[in-house]
Structure formats: structure tokens, C-alpha cells
PDB file of C-alpha atoms in Angstrom:
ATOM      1  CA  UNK Z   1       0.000   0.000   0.000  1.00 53.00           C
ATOM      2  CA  UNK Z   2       2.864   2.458   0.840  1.00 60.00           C
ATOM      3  CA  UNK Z   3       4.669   2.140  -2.665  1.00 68.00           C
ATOM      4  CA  UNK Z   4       1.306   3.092  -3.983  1.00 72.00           C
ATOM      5  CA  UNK Z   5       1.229   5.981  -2.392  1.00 73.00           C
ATOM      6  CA  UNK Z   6       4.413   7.121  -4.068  1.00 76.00           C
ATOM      7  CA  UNK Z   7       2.712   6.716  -7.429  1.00 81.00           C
ATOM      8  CA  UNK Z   8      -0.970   7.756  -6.523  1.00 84.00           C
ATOM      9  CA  UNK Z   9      -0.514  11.316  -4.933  1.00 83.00           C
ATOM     10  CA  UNK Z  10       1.190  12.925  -7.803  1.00 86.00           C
ATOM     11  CA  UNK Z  11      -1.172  11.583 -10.161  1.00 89.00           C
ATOM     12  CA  UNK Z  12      -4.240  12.301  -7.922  1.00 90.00           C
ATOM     13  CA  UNK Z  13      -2.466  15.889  -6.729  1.00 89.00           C
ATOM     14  CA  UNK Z  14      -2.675  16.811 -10.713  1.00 91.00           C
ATOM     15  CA  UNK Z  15      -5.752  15.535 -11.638  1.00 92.00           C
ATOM     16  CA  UNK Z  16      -7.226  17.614  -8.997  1.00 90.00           C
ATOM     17  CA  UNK Z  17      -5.399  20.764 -10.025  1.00 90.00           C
ATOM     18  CA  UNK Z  18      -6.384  19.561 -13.942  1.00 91.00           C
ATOM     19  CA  UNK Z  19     -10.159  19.936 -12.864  1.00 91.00           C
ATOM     20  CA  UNK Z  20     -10.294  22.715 -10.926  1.00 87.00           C
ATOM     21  CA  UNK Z  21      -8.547  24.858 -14.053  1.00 89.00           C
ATOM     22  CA  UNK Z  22     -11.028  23.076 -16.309  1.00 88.00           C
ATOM     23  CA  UNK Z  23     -14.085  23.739 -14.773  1.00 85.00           C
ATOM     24  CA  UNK Z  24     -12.555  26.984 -12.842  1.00 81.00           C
ATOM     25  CA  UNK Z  25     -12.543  25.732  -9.072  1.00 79.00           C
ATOM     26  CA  UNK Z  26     -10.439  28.674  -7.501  1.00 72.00           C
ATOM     27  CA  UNK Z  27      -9.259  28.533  -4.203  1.00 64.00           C
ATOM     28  CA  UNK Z  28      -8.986  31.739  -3.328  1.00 64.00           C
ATOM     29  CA  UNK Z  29     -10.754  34.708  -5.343  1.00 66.00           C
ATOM     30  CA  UNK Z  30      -8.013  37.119  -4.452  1.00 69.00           C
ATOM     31  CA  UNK Z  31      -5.478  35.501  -7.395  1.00 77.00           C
ATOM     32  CA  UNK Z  32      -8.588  36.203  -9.777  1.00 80.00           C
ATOM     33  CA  UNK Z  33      -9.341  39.706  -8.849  1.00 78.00           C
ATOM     34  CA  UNK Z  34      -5.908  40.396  -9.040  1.00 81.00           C
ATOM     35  CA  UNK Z  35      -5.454  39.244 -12.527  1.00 86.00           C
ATOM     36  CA  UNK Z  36      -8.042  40.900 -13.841  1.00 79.00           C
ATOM     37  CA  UNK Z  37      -6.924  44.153 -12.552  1.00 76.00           C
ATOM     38  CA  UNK Z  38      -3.418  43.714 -13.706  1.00 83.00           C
ATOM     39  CA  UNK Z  39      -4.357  42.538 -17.336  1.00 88.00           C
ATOM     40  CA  UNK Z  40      -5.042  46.101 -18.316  1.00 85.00           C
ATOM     41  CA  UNK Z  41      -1.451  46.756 -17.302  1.00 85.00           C
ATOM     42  CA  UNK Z  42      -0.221  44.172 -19.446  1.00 89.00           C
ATOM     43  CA  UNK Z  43      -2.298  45.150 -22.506  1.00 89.00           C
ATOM     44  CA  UNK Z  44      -0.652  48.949 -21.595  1.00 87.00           C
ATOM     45  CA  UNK Z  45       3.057  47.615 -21.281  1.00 89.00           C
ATOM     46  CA  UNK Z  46       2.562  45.984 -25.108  1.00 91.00           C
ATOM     47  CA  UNK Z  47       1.276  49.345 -26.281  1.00 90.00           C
ATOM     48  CA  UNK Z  48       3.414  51.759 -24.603  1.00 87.00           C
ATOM     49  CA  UNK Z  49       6.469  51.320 -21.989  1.00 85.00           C
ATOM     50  CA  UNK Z  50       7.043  54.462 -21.293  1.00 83.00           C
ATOM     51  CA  UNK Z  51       4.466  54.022 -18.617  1.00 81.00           C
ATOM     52  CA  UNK Z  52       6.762  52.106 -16.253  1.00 78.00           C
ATOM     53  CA  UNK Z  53       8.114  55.752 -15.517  1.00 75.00           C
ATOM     54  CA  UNK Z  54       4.656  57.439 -14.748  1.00 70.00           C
ATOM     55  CA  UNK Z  55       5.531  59.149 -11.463  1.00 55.00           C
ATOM     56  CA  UNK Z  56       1.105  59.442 -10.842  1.00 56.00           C
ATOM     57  CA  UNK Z  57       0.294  55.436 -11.113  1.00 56.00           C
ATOM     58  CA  UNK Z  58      -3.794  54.444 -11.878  1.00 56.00           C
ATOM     59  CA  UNK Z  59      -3.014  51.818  -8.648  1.00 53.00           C
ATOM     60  CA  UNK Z  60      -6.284  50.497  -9.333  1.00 53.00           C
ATOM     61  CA  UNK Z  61      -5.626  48.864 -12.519  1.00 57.00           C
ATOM     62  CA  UNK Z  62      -1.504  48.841 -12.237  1.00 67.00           C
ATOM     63  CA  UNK Z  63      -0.362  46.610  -9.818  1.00 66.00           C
ATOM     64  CA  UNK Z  64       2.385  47.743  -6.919  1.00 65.00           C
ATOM     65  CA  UNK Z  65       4.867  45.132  -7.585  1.00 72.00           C
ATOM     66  CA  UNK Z  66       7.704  44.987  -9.319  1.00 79.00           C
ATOM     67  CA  UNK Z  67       6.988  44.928 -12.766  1.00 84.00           C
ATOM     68  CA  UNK Z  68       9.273  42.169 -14.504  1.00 91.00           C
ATOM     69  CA  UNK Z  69       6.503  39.799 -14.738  1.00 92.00           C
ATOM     70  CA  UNK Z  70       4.175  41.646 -16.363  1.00 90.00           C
ATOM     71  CA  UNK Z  71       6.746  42.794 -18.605  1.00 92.00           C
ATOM     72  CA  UNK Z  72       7.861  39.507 -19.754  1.00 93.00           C
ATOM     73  CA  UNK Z  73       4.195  39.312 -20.868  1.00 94.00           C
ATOM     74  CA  UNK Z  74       3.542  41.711 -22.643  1.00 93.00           C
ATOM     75  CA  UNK Z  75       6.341  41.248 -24.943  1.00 93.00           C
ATOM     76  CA  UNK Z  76       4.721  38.634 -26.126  1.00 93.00           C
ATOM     77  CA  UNK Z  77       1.706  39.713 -28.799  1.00 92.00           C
ATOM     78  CA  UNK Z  78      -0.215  36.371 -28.976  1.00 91.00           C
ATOM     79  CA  UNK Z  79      -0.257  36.383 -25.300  1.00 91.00           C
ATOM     80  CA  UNK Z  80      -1.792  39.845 -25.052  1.00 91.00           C
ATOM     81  CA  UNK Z  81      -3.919  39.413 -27.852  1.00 92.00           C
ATOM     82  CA  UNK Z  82      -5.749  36.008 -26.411  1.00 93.00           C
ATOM     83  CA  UNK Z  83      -6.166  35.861 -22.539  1.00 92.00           C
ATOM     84  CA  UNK Z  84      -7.078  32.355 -22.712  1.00 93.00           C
ATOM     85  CA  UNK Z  85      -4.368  31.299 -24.603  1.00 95.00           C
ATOM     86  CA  UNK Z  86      -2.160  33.334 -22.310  1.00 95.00           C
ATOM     87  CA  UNK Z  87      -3.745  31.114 -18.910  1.00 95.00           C
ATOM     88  CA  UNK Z  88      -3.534  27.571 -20.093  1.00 95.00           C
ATOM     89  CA  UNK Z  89      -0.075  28.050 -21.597  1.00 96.00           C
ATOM     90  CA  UNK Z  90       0.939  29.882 -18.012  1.00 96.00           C
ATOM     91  CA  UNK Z  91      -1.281  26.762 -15.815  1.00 96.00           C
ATOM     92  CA  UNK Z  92       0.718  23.980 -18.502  1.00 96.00           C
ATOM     93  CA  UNK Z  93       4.194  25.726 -17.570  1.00 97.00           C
ATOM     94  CA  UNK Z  94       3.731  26.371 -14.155  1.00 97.00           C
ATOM     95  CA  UNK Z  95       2.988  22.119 -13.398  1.00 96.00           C
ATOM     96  CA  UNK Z  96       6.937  22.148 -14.333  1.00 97.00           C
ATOM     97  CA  UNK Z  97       7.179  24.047 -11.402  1.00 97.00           C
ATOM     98  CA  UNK Z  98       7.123  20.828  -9.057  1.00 96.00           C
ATOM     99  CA  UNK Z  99       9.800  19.462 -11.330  1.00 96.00           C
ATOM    100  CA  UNK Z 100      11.926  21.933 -10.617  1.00 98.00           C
ATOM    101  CA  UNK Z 101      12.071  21.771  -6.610  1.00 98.00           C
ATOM    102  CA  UNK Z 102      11.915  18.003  -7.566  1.00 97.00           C
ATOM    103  CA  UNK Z 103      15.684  19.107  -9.294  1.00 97.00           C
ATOM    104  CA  UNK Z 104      16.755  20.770  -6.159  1.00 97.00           C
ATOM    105  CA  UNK Z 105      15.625  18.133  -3.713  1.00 97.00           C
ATOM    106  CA  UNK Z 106      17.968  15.568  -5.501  1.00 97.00           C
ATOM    107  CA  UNK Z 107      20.695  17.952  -5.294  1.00 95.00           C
ATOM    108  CA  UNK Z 108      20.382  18.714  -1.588  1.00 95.00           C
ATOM    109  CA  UNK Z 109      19.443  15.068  -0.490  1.00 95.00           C
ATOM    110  CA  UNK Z 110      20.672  12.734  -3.223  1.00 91.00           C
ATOM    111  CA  UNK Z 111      20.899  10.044  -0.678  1.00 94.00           C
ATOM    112  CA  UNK Z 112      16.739   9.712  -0.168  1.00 94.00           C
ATOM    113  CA  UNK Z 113      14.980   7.217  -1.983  1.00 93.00           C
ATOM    114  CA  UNK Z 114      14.085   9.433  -5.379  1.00 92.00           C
ATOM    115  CA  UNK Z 115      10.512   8.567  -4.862  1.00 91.00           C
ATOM    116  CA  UNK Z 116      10.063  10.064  -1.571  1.00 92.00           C
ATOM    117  CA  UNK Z 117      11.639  13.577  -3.165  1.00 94.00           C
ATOM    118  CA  UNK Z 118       8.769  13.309  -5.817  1.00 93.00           C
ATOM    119  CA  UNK Z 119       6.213  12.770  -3.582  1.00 91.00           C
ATOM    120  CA  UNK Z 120       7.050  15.940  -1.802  1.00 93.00           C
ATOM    121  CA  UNK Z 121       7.527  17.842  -4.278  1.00 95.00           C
ATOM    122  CA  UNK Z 122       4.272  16.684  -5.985  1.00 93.00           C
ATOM    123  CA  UNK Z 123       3.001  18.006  -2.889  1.00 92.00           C
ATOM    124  CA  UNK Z 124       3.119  21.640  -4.270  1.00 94.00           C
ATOM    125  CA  UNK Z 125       0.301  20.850  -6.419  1.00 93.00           C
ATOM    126  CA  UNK Z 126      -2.304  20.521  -3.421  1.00 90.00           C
ATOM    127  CA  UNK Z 127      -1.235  23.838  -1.917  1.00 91.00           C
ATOM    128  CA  UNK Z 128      -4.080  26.477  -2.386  1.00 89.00           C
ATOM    129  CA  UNK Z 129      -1.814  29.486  -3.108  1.00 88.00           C
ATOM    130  CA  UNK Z 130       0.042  27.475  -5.752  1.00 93.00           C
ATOM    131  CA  UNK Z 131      -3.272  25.919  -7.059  1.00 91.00           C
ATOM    132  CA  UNK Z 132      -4.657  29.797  -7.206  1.00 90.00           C
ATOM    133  CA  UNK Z 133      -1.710  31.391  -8.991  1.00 91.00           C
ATOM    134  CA  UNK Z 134      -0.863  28.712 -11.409  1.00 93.00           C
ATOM    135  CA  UNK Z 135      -5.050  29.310 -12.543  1.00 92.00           C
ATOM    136  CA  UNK Z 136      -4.637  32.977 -13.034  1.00 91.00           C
ATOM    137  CA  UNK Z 137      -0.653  33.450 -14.447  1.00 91.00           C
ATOM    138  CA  UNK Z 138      -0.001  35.406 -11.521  1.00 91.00           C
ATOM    139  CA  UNK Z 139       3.189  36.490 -10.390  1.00 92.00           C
ATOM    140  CA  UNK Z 140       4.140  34.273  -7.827  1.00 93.00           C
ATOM    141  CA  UNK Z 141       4.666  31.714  -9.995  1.00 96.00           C
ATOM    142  CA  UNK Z 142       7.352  33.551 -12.225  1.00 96.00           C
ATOM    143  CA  UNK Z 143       9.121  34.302  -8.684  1.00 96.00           C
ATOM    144  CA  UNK Z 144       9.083  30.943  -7.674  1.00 97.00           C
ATOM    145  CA  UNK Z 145      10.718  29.681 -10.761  1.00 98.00           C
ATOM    146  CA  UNK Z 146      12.988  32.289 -11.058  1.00 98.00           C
ATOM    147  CA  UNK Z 147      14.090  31.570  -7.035  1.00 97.00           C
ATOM    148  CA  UNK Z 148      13.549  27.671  -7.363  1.00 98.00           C
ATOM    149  CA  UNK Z 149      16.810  28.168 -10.613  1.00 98.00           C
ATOM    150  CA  UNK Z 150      19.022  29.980  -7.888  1.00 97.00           C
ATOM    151  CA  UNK Z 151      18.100  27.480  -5.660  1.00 96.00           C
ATOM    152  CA  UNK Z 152      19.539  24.783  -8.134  1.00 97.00           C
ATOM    153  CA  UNK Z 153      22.778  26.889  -9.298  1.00 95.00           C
ATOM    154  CA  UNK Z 154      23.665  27.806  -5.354  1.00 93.00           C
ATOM    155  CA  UNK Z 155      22.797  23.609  -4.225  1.00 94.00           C
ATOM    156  CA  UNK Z 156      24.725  22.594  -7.523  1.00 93.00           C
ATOM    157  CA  UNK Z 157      27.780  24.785  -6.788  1.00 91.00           C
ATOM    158  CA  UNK Z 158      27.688  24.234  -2.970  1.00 88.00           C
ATOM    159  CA  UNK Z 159      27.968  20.506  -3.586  1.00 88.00           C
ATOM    160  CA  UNK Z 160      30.912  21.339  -5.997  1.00 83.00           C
ATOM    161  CA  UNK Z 161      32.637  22.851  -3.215  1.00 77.00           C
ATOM    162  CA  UNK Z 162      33.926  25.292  -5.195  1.00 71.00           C
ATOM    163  CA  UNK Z 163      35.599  28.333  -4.033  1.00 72.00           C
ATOM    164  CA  UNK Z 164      36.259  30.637  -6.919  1.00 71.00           C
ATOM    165  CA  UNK Z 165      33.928  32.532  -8.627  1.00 74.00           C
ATOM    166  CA  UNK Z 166      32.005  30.769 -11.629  1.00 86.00           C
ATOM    167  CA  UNK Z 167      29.128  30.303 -13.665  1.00 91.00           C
ATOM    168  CA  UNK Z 168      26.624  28.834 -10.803  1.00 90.00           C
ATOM    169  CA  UNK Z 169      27.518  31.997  -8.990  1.00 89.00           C
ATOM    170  CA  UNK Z 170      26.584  34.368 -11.235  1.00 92.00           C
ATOM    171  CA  UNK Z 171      23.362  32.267 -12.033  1.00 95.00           C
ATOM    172  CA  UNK Z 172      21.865  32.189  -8.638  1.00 93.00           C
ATOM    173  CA  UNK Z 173      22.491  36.077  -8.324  1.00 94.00           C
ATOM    174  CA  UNK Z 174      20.807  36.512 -12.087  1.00 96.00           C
ATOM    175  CA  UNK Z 175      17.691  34.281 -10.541  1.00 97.00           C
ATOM    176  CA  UNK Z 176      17.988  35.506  -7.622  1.00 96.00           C
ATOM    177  CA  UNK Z 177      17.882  39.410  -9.299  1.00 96.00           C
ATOM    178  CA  UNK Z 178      15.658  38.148 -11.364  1.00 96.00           C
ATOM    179  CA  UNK Z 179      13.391  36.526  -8.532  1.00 96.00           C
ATOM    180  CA  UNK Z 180      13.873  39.445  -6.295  1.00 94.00           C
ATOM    181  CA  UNK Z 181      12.874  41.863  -9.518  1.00 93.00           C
ATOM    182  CA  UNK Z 182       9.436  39.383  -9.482  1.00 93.00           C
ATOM    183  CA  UNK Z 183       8.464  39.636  -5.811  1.00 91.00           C
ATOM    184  CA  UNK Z 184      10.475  42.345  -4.100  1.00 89.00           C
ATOM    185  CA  UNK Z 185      10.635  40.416  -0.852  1.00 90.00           C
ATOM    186  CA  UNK Z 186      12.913  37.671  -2.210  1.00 93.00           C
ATOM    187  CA  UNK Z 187      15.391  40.576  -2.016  1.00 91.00           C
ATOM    188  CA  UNK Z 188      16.154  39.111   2.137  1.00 93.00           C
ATOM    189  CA  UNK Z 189      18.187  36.320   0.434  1.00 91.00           C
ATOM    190  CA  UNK Z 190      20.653  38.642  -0.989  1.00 88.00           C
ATOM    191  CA  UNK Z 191      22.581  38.556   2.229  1.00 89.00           C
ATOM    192  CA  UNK Z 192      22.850  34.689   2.769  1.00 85.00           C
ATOM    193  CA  UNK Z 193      23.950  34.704  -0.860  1.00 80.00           C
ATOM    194  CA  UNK Z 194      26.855  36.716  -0.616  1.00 79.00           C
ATOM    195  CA  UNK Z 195      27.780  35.440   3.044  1.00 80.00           C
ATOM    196  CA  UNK Z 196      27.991  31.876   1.685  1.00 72.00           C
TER     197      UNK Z 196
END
């Protein structure tokens, strides 16, 4: 019964996930309201980015975050042009996000069993904030890739051992930066960073 378990909660943790997207099961209605008041920022940023240096910000419909997510949007036309097509290809990409703490798990305990580290990381899917954000292509989940990458580079160069300055280091600042950049409050990493 226990090695079934290894093999039934991932499965069953994105099925669930699945049918709430597909029949629009949201677990928290703060992730939708805050999409649809951001999406008029987006559609602005394609148009026009000058308005990333309006001092007198419409903070109804512009969101107070950093805006590196919703820039990386709008760069992209068919996005913009197609909100649906814009959330199912941001709900398909963010079930890699799992994978990617999976990643990170093996490099921080490579000596647990490989199915235990997928089970908890399959865990992710059945958390309501993830569940929420991966629905509406909100910003938490570009952070949390973006963080999850300097994760990886700062586990992968820490097992290394190395010493000198090299590529993982400058990719876990970049994701960091870029993470921080995302979600401002990232930025209390920084220090551990550069200490280790």
C-alpha cells in the first residue's frame, strides 16, 4: 500500500489541479481579482512602456509590484492578444514548477529514496496558493521559478565545493535578481547569498 502511495498522490495531486482549471474551481478569489486588474497593465506595457516611468500610477488597474513579470508578458503579442491562450499556456508551464524543486531536492538530499523527493515535491500541487496562482498566471509563480533556478545553481555549486567565482555563482544572483525583480521580498536572500 505504501509504494502506492508514491505513485498515486502525484497523479491524484494533478488531476485535482487539472479539474479545478477546467471547470474553474479557484481557491482563493483574491489571485482572480488580481489578474483581472493587472491585465489592463499588461495590454498597456505591449502598447506603450514608457508608462513604467509614470511618477502618478492608476493603482487600481496597475499593480504595486515589481513589474518584470508583467513585462515579460507583454512582450509577447499572442499572449496579449488572447487571454485564454495566455492562462492555459501559463497553468501547462507552471505544473513544471514541481519538477523543478523536484531538481533541487535531488541535489540537496541525493541520498533519499528518489521517490520520496517526488512525492514531496508533488506536494506543491495541493497547496491552495500554488493551485490559485498557477489558474490565473499570476506572479508568484514567475518568482518561484525564477528563485527555485538559484536554488539549483547555489545547491549545484555548494555541492561542488567550489571556491572561486564561476558560472553557478553568477546564475543564482541573475535568478535571484531576477526573482527578487518578481516579488520584491525575495530581495532578504541577498545577504545569505553573498555570506555563503
Amino acid at each position: 500500500m505504501i509504494k502506492k502511495v508514491y505513485i498515486f498522490v502525484p497523479i491524484i495531486s494533478i488531476l485535482s489541479l487539472v479539474i479545478s482549471f477546467k471547470f474553474g474551481i479557484d481557491t482563493s478569489g483574491g489571485t482572480r481579482i488580481d489578474f483581472h486588474n493587472t491585465w489592463r497593465f499588461i495590454y498597456d506595457l505591449n502598447s506603450d512602456l514608457s508608462i513604467l516611468y509614470i511618477k502618478k500610477i492608476d493603482f487600481v488597474h496597475y499593480p504595486l509590484h515589481y513589474p518584470l513579470h508583467y513585462l515579460i508578458i507583454s512582450r509577447f503579442d499572442f499572449f496579449v492578444e488572447n487571454k485564454e491562450f495566455f492562462l492555459n499556456t501559463f497553468f501547462l508551464i507552471s505544473l513544471f514548477l514541481p519538477v523543478v524543486f523536484y531538481k533541487c531536492l535531488v541535489l540537496k538530499f541525493g541520498n533519499v529514496e528518489k521517490k520520496k523527493l517526488i512525492l514531496l515535491a508533488s506536494l506543491i500541487y495541493l497547496l491552495p496558493s500554488y493551485r490559485s496562482a498557477a489558474m490565473w498566471g499570476n506572479v508568484h509563480i514567475t518568482a518561484l521559478f525564477f528563485l527555485l533556478f538559484s536554488f539549483f545553481f547555489y545547491l549545484k555549486w555548494n555541492k561542488n565545493n567550489e571556491n572561486s567565482f564561476n558560472l553557478n555563482i553568477l546564475l543564482q544572483i541573475t535568478f535571484l535578481a531576477l526573482a527578487s525583480y518578481t516579488r520584491q521580498y525575495y530581495v532578504i536572500l541577498f545577504p545569505f547569498f553573498f555570506l555563503k
